[in-house]
PDB file of C-alpha atoms and ligand atoms in Angstrom:
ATOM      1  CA  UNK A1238       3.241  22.574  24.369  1.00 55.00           C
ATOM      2  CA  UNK A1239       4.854  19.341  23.600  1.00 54.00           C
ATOM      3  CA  UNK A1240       2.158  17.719  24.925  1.00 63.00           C
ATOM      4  CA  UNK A1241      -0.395  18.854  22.030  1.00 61.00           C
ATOM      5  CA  UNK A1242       1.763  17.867  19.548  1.00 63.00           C
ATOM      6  CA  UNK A1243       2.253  14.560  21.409  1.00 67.00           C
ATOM      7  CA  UNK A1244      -1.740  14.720  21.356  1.00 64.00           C
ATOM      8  CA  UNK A1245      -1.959  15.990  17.972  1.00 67.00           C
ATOM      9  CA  UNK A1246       0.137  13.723  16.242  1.00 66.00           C
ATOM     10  CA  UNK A1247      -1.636  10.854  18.075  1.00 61.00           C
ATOM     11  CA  UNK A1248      -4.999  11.724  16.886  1.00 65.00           C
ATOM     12  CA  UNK A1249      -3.423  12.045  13.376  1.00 63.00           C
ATOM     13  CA  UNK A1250      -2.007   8.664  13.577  1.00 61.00           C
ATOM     14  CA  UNK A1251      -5.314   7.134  14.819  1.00 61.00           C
ATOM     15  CA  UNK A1252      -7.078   8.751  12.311  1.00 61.00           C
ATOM     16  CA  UNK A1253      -5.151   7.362   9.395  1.00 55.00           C
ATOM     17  CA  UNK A1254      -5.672   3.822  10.807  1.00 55.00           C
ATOM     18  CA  UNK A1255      -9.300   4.385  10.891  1.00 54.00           C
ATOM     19  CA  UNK A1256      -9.427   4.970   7.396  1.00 51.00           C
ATOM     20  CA  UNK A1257      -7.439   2.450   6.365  1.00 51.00           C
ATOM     21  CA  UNK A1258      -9.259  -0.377   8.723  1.00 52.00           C
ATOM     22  CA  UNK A1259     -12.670   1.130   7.095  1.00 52.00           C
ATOM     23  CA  UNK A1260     -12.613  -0.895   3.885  1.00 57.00           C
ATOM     24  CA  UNK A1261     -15.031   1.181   1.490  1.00 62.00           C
ATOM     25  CA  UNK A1262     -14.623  -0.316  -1.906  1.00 63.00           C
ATOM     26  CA  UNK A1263     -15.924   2.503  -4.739  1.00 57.00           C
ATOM     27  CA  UNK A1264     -16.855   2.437  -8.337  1.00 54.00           C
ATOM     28  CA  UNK A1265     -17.532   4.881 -10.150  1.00 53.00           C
ATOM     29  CA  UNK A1266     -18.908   6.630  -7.581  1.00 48.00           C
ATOM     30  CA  UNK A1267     -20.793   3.950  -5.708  1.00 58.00           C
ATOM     31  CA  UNK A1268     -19.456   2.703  -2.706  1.00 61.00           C
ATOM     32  CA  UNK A1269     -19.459  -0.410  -1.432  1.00 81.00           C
ATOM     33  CA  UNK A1270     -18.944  -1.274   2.354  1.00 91.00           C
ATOM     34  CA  UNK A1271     -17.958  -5.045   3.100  1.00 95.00           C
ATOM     35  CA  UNK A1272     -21.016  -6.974   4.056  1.00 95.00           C
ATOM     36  CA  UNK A1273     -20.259  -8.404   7.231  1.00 96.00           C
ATOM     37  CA  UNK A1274     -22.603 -10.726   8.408  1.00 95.00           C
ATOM     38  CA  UNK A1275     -21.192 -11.528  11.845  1.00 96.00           C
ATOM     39  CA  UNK A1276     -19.431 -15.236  11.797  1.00 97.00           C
ATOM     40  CA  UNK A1277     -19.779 -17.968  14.734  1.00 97.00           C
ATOM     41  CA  UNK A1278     -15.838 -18.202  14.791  1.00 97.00           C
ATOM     42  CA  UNK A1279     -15.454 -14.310  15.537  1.00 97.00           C
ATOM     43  CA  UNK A1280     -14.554 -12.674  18.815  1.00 93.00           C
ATOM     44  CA  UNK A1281     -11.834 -14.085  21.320  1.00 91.00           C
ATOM     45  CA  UNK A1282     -14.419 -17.138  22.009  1.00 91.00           C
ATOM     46  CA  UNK A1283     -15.714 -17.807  18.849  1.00 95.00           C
ATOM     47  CA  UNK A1284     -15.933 -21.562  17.220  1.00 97.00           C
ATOM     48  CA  UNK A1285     -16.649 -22.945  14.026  1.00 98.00           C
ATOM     49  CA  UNK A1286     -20.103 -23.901  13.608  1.00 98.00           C
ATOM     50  CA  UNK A1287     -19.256 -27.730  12.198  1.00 97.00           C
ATOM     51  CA  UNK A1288     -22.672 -27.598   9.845  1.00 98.00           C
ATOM     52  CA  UNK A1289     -21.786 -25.022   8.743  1.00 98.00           C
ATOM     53  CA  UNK A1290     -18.328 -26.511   7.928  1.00 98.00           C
ATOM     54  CA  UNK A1291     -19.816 -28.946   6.572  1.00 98.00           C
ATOM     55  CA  UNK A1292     -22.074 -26.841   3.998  1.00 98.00           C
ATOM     56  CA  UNK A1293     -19.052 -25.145   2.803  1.00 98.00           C
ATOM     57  CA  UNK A1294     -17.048 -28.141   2.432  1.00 98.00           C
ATOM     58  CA  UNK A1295     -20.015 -29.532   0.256  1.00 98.00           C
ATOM     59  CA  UNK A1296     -20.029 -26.252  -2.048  1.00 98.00           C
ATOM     60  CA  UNK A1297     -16.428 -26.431  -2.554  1.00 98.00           C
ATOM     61  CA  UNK A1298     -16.008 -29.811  -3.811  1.00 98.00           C
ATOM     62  CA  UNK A1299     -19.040 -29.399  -6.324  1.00 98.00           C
ATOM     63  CA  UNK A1300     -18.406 -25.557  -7.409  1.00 98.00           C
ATOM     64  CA  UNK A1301     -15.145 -24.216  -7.001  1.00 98.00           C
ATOM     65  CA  UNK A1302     -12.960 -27.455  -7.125  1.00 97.00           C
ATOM     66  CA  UNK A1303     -13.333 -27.676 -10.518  1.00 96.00           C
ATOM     67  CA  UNK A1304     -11.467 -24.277 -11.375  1.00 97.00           C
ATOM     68  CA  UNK A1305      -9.571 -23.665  -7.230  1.00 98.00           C
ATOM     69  CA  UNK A1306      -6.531 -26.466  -5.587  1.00 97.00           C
ATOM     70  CA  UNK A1307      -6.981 -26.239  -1.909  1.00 98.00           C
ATOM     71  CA  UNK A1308      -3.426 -27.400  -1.701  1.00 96.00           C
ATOM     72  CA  UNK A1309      -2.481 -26.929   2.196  1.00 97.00           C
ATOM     73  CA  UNK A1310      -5.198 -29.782   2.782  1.00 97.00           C
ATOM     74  CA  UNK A1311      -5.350 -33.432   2.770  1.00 97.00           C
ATOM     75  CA  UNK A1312      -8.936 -35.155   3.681  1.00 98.00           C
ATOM     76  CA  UNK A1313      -7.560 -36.437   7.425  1.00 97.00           C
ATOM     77  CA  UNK A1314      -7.931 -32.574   8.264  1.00 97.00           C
ATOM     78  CA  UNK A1315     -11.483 -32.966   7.335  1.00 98.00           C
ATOM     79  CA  UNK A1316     -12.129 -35.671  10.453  1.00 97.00           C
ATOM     80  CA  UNK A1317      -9.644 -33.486  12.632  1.00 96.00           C
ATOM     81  CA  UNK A1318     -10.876 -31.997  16.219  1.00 96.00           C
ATOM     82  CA  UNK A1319     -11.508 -28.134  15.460  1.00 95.00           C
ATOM     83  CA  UNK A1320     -12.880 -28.831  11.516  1.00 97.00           C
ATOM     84  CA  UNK A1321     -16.124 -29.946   9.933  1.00 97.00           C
ATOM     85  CA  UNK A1322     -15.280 -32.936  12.142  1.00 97.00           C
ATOM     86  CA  UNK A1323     -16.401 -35.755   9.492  1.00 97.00           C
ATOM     87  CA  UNK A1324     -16.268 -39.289  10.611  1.00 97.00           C
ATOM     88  CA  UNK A1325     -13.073 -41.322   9.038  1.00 97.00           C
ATOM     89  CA  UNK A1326     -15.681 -43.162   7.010  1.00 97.00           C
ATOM     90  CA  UNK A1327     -16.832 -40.456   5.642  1.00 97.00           C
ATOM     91  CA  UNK A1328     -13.689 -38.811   4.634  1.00 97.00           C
ATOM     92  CA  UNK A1329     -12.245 -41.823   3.411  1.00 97.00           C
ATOM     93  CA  UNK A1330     -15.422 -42.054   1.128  1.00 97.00           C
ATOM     94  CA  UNK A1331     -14.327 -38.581  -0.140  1.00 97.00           C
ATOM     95  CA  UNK A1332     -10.855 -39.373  -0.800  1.00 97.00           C
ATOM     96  CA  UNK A1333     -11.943 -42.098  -2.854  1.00 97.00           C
ATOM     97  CA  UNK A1334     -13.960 -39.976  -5.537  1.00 96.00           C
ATOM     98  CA  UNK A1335     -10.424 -39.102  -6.766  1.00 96.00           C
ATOM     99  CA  UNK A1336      -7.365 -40.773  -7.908  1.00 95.00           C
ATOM    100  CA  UNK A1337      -3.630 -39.873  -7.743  1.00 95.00           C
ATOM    101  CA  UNK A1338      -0.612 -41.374  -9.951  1.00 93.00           C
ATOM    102  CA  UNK A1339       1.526 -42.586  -7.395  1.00 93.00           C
ATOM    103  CA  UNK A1340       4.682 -44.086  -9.173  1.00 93.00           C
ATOM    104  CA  UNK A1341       5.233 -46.508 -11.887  1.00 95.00           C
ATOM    105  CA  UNK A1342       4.460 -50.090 -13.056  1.00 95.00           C
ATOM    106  CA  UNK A1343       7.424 -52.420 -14.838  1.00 96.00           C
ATOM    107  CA  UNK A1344       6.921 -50.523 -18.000  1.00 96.00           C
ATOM    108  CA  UNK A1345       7.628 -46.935 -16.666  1.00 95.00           C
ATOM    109  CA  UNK A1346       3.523 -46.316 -16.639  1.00 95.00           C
ATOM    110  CA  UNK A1347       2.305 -44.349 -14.457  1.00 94.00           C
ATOM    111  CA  UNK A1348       0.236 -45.861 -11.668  1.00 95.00           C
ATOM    112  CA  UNK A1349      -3.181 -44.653 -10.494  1.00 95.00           C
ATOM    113  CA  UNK A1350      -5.016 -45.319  -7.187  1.00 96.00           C
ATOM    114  CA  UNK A1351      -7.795 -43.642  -5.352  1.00 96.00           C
ATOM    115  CA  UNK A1352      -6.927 -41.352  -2.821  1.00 97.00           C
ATOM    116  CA  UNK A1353      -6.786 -42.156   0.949  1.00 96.00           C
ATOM    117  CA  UNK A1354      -6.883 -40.156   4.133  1.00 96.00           C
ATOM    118  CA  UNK A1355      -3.659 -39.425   3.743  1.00 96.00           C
ATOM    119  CA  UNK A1356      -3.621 -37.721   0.613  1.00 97.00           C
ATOM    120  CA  UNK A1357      -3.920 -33.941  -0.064  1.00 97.00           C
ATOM    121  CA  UNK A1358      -6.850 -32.535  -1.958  1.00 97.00           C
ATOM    122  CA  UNK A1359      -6.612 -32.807  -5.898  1.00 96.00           C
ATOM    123  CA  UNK A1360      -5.679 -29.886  -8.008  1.00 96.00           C
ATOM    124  CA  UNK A1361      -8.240 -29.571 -11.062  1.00 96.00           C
ATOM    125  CA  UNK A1362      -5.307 -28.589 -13.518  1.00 96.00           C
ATOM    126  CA  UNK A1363      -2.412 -30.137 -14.063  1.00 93.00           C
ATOM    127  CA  UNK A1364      -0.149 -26.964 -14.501  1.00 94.00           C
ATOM    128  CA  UNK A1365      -0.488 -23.565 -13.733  1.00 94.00           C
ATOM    129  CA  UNK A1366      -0.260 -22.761 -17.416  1.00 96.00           C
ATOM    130  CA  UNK A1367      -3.774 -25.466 -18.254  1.00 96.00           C
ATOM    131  CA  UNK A1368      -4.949 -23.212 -15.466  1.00 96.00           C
ATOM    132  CA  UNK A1369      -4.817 -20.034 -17.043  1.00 96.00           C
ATOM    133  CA  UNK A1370      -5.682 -21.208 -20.676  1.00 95.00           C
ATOM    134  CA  UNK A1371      -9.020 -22.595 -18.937  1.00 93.00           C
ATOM    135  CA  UNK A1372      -9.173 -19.501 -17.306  1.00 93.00           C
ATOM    136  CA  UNK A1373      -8.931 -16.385 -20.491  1.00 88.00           C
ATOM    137  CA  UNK A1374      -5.335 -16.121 -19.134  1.00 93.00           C
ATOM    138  CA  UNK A1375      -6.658 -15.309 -15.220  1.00 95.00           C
ATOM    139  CA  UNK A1376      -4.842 -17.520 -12.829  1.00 97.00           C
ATOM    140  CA  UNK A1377      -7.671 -18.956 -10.070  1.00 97.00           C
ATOM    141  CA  UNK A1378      -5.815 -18.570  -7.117  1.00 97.00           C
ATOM    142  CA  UNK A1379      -5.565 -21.955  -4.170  1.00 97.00           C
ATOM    143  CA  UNK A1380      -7.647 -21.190  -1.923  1.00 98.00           C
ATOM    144  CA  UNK A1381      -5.995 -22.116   1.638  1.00 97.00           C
ATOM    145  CA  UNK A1382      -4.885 -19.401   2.694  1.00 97.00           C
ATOM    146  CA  UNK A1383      -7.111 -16.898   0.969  1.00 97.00           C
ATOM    147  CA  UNK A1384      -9.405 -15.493   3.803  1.00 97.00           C
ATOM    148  CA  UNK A1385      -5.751 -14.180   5.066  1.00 96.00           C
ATOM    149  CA  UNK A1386      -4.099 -13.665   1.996  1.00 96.00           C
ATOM    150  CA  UNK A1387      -6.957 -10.663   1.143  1.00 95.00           C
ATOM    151  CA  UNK A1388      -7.362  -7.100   3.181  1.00 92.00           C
ATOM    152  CA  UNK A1389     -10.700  -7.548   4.269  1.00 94.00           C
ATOM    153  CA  UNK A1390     -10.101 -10.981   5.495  1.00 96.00           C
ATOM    154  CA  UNK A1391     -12.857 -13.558   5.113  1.00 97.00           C
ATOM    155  CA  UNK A1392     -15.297 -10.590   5.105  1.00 97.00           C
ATOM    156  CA  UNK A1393     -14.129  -9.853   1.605  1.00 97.00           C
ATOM    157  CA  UNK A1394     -15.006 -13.277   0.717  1.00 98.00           C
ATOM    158  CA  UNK A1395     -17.995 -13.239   1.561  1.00 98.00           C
ATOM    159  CA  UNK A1396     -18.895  -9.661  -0.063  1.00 97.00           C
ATOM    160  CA  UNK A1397     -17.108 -10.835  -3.360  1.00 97.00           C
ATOM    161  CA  UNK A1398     -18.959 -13.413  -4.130  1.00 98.00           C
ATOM    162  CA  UNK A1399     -22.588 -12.143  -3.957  1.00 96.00           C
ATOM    163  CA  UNK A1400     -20.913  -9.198  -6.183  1.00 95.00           C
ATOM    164  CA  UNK A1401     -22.007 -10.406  -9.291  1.00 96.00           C
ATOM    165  CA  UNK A1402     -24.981  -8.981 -11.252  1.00 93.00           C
ATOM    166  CA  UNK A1403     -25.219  -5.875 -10.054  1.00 92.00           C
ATOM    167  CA  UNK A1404     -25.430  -2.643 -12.112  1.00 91.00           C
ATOM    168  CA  UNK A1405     -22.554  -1.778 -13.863  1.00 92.00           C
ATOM    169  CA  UNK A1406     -22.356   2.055 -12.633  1.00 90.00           C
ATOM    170  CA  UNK A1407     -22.303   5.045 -15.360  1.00 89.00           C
ATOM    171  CA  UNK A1408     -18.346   5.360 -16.140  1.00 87.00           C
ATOM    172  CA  UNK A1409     -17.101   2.362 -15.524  1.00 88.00           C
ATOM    173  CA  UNK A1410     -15.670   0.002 -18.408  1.00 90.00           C
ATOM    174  CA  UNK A1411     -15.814  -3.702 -18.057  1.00 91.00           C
ATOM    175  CA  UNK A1412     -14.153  -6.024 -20.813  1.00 90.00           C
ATOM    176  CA  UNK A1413     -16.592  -8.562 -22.399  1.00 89.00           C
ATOM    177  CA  UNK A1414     -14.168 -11.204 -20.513  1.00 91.00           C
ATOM    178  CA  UNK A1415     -14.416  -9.755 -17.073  1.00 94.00           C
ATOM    179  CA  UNK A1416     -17.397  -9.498 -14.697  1.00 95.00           C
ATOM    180  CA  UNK A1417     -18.558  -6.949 -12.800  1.00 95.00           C
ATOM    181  CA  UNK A1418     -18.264  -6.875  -9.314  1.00 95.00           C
ATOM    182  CA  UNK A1419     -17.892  -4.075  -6.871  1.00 94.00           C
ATOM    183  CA  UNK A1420     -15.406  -5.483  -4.612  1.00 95.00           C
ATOM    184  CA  UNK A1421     -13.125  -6.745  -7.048  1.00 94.00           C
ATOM    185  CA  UNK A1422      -9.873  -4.204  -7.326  1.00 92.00           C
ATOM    186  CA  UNK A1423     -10.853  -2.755 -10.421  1.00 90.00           C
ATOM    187  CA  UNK A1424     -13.866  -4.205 -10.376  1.00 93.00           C
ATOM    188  CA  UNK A1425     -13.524  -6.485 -13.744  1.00 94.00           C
ATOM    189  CA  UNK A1426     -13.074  -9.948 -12.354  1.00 95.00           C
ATOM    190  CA  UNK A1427     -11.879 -13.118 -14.634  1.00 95.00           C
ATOM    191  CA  UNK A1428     -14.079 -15.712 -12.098  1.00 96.00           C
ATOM    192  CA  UNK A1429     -17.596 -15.920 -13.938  1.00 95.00           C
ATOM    193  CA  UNK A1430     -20.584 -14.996 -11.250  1.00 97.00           C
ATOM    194  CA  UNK A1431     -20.067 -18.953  -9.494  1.00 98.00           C
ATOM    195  CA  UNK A1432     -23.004 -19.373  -6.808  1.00 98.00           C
ATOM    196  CA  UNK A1433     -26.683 -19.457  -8.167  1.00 98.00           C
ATOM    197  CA  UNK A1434     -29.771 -20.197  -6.019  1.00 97.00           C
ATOM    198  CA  UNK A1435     -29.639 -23.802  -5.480  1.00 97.00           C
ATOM    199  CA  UNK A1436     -26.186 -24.357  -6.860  1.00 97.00           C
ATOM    200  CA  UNK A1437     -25.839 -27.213  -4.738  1.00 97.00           C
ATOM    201  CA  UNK A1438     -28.278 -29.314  -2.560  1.00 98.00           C
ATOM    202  CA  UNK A1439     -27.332 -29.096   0.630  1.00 97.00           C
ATOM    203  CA  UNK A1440     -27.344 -32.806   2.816  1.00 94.00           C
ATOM    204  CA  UNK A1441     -28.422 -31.034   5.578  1.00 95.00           C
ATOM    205  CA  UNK A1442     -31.466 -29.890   3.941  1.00 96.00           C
ATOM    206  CA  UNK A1443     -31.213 -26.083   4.326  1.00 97.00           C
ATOM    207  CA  UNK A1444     -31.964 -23.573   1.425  1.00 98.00           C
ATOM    208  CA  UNK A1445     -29.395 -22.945  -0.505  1.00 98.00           C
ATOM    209  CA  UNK A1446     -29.617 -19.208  -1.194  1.00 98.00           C
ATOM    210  CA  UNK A1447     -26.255 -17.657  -2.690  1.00 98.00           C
ATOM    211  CA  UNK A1448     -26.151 -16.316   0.543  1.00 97.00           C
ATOM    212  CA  UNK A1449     -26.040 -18.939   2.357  1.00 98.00           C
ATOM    213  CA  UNK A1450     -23.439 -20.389   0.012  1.00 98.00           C
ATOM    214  CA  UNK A1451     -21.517 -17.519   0.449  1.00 98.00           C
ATOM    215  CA  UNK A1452     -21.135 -17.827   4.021  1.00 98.00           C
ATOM    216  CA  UNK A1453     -20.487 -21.389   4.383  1.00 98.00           C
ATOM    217  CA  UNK A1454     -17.901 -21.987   2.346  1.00 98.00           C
ATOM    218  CA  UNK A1455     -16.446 -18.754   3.534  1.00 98.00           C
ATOM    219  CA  UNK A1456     -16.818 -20.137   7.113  1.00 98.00           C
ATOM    220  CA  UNK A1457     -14.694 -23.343   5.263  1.00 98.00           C
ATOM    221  CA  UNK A1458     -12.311 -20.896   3.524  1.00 98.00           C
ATOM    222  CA  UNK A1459     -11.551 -19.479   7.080  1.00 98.00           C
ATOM    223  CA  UNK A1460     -11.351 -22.302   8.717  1.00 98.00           C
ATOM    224  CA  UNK A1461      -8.807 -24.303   5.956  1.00 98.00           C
ATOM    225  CA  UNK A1462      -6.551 -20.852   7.064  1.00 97.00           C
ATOM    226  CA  UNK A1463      -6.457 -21.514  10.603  1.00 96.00           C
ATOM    227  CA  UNK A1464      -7.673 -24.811  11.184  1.00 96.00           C
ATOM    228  CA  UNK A1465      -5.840 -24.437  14.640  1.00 95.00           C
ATOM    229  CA  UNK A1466      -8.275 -21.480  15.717  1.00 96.00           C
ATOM    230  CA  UNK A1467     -10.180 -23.098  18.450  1.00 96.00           C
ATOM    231  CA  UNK A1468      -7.032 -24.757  20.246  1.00 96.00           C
ATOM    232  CA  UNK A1469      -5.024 -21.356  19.690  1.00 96.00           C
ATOM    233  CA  UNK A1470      -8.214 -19.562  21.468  1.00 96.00           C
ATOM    234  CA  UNK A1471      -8.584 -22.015  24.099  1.00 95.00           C
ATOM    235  CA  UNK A1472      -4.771 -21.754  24.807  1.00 96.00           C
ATOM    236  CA  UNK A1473      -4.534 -18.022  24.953  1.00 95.00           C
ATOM    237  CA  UNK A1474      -7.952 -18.196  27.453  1.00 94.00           C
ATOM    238  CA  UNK A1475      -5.933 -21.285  29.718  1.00 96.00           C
ATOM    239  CA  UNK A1476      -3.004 -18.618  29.358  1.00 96.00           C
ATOM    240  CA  UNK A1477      -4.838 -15.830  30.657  1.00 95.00           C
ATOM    241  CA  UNK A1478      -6.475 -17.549  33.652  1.00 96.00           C
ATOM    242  CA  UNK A1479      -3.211 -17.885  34.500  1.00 97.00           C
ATOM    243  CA  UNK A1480      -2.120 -14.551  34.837  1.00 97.00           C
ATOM    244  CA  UNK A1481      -4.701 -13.242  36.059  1.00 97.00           C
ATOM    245  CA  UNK A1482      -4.135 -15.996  39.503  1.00 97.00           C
ATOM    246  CA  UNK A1483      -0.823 -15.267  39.593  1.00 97.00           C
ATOM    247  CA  UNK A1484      -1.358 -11.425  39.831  1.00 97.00           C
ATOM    248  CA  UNK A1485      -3.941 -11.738  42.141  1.00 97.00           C
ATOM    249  CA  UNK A1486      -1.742 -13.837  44.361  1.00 97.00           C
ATOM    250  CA  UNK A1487       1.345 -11.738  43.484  1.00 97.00           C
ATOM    251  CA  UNK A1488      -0.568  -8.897  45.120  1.00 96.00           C
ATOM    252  CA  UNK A1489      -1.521 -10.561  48.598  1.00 95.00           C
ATOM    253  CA  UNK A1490       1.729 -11.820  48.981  1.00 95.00           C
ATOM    254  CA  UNK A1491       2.947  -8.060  48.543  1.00 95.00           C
ATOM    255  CA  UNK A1492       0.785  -5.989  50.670  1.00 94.00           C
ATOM    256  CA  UNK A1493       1.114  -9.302  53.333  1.00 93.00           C
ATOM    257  CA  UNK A1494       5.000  -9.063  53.032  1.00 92.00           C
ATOM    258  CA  UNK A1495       5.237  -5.813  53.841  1.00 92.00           C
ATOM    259  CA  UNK A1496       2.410  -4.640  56.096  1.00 90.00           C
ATOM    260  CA  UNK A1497       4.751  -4.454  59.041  1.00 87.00           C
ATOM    261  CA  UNK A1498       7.041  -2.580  57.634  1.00 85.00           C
ATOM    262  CA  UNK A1499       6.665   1.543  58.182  1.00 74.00           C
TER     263      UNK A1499
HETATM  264  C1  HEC B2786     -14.929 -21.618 -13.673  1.00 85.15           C
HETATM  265  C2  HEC B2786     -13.821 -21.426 -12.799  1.00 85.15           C
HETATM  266  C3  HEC B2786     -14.054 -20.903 -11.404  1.00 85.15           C
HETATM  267  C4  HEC B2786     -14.945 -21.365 -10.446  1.00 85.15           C
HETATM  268  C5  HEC B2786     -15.958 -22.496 -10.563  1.00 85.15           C
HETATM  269  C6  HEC B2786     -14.701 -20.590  -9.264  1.00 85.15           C
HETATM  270  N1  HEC B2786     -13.705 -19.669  -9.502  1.00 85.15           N
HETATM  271 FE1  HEC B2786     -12.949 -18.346  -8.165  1.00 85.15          FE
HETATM  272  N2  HEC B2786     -11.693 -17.601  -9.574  1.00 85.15           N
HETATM  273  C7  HEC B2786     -11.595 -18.045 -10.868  1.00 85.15           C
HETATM  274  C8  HEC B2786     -10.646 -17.227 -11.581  1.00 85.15           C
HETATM  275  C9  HEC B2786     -10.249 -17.390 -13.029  1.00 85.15           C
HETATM  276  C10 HEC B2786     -10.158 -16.269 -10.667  1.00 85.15           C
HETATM  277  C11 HEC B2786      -9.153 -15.149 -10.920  1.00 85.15           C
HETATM  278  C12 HEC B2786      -9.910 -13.867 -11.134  1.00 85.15           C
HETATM  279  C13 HEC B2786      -9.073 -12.687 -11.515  1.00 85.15           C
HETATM  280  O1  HEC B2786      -7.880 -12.653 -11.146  1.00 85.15           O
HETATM  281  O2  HEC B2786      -9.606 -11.778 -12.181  1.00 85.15           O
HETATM  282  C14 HEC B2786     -10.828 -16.535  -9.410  1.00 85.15           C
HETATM  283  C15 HEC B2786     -10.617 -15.828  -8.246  1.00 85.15           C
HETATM  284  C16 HEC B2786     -11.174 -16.137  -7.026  1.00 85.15           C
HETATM  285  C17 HEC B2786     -10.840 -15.482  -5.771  1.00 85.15           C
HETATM  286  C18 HEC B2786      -9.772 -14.427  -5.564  1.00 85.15           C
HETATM  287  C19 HEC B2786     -10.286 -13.026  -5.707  1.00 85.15           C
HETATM  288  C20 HEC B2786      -9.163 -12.043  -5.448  1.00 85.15           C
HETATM  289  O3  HEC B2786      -9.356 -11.125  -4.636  1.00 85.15           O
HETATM  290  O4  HEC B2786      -8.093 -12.179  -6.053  1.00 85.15           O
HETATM  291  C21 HEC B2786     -11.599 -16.072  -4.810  1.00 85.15           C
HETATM  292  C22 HEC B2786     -11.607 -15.740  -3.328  1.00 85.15           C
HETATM  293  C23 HEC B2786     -12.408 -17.059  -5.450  1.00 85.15           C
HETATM  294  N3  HEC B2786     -12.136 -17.085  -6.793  1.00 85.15           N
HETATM  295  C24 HEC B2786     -13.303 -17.877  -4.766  1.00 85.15           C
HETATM  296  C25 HEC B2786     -14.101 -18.822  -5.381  1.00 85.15           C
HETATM  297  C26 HEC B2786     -15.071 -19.623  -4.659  1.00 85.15           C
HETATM  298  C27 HEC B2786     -15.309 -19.567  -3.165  1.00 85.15           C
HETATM  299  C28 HEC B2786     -15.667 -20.426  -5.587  1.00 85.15           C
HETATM  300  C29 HEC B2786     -16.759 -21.414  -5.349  1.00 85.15           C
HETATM  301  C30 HEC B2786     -17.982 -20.914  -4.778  1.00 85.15           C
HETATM  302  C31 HEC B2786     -15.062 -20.128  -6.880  1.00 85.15           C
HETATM  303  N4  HEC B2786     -14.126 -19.151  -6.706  1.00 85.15           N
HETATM  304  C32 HEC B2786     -15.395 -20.752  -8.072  1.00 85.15           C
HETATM  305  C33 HEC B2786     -12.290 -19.099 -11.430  1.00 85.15           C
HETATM  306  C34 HEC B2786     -13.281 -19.829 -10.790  1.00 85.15           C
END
């Protein structure tokens, strides 16, 4: 008897975790899985693919810097093992697109360089408050640590922003500020549709469908969240080797130890 409920309750429990791992997003009576295309960096050996870095690093620096601070990076991360894996010249001719103040003169003026390696990423707004008055009041969120900052994950990403210009479904209200987009809780979204076909040229030549876009700088959203990834899976595979030896040898010294003994 206690058993069943034991069994019971279990099945309950696993059920309620299956529906709230199944992300379905609905609207009005539409509903919207996650598109989940199946990312090089998934799975307990997966990497970054570093063109694909690279691509998203491109489509963040000439779409959504201009309204989104990537504050948790400076440009050496962009040359670091594990990243888009730039070459120092490269990255320092990055960095030096932008300036920072970085103290004063004799006259209490502010002084302005370029940026160097060293330096983080520039915020496009000097205050959280320009932010929002650029934005109809809506905050654009930094986007570090937003693939793990959002259920759905980097998935979500993705899905979100091919959202736009779809249908808006019989029932549903959308302000004349917002956009629709199915994924969006609520659905009305303050971020104007930002990817079109072609919204960048990519260096590496490939076709820049929104799409592709998507998934790139996704794959550069993920990897600014964990830039550590690849070590971290490396370590936990060097880790598991390991144990599995030691078990192994754990056991012959056992059974060896004690097959005299009756
Ligand atoms: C013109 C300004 C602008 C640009 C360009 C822009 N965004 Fe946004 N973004 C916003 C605003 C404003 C919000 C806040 C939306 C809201 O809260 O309704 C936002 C929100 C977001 C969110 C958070 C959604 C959530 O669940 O809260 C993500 C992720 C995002 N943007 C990614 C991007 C990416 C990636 C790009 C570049 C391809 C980009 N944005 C380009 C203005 C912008």
């Amino acid at each position: 008897m206690l058993q069943l409920i034991k069994i019971k309750s279990l099945i309950l429990i696993s059920s309620v975790f299956f529906v709230l791992s199944n992300q379905a997003y609905s609207a009005g009576g539409t509903t919207y899985d996650l598109i989940k295309p199946g990312f090089s960096f998934e799975g307990p050996t997966g990497t970054f693919d570093r063109a694909q870095l690279r691509r998203g690093y491109q489509v963040y620096r000439e779409v959504c810097a201009s309204c989104h601070s990537m504050k948790q990076l400076s440009f050496r991360n962009l040359n670091q093992k594990g990243g888009p894996e730039y070459t120092e010249d490269d990255v320092k001719l990055f960095a030096s697109d932008y300036t920072v103040i970085d103290g004063f003169d004799d006259y209490g003026d502010p002084v302005e360089r370029t940026r160097i390696l060293s330096d983080r990423f520039p915020n496009p707004y000097d205050s959280k408050e320009a932010a929002k008055a650029s934005n109809n009041g809506a905050y654009p969120p930094d986007l570090s640590l937003i693939t793990k900052a959002r259920s759905g994950g980097y998935n979500y990403i993705y899905s979100l922003l091919q959202g736009y210009g779809k249908e808006i479904p019989e029932g549903v209200e959308i302000s004349d500020t917002l956009s629709y987009n199915p994924w969006f809780p609520g659905n009305g979204i303050a971020m104007y549709q930002p990817l079109y076909e072609e919204s960048v040229e990519y260096e590496d030549g490939t076709f820049a469908s929104i799409e592709q876009m998507s998934a790139d700088v996704t794959a550069f959203l993920a990897w600014s969240a964990e830039p550590e990834m690849e070590e971290r899976k490396r370590l936990g595979f060097i880790v598991m080797s390991f144990l599995l030896i030691f078990v192994l040898l754990m056991f012959f010294t056992t059974t060896r130890l004690w097959r005299d003994v009756h």
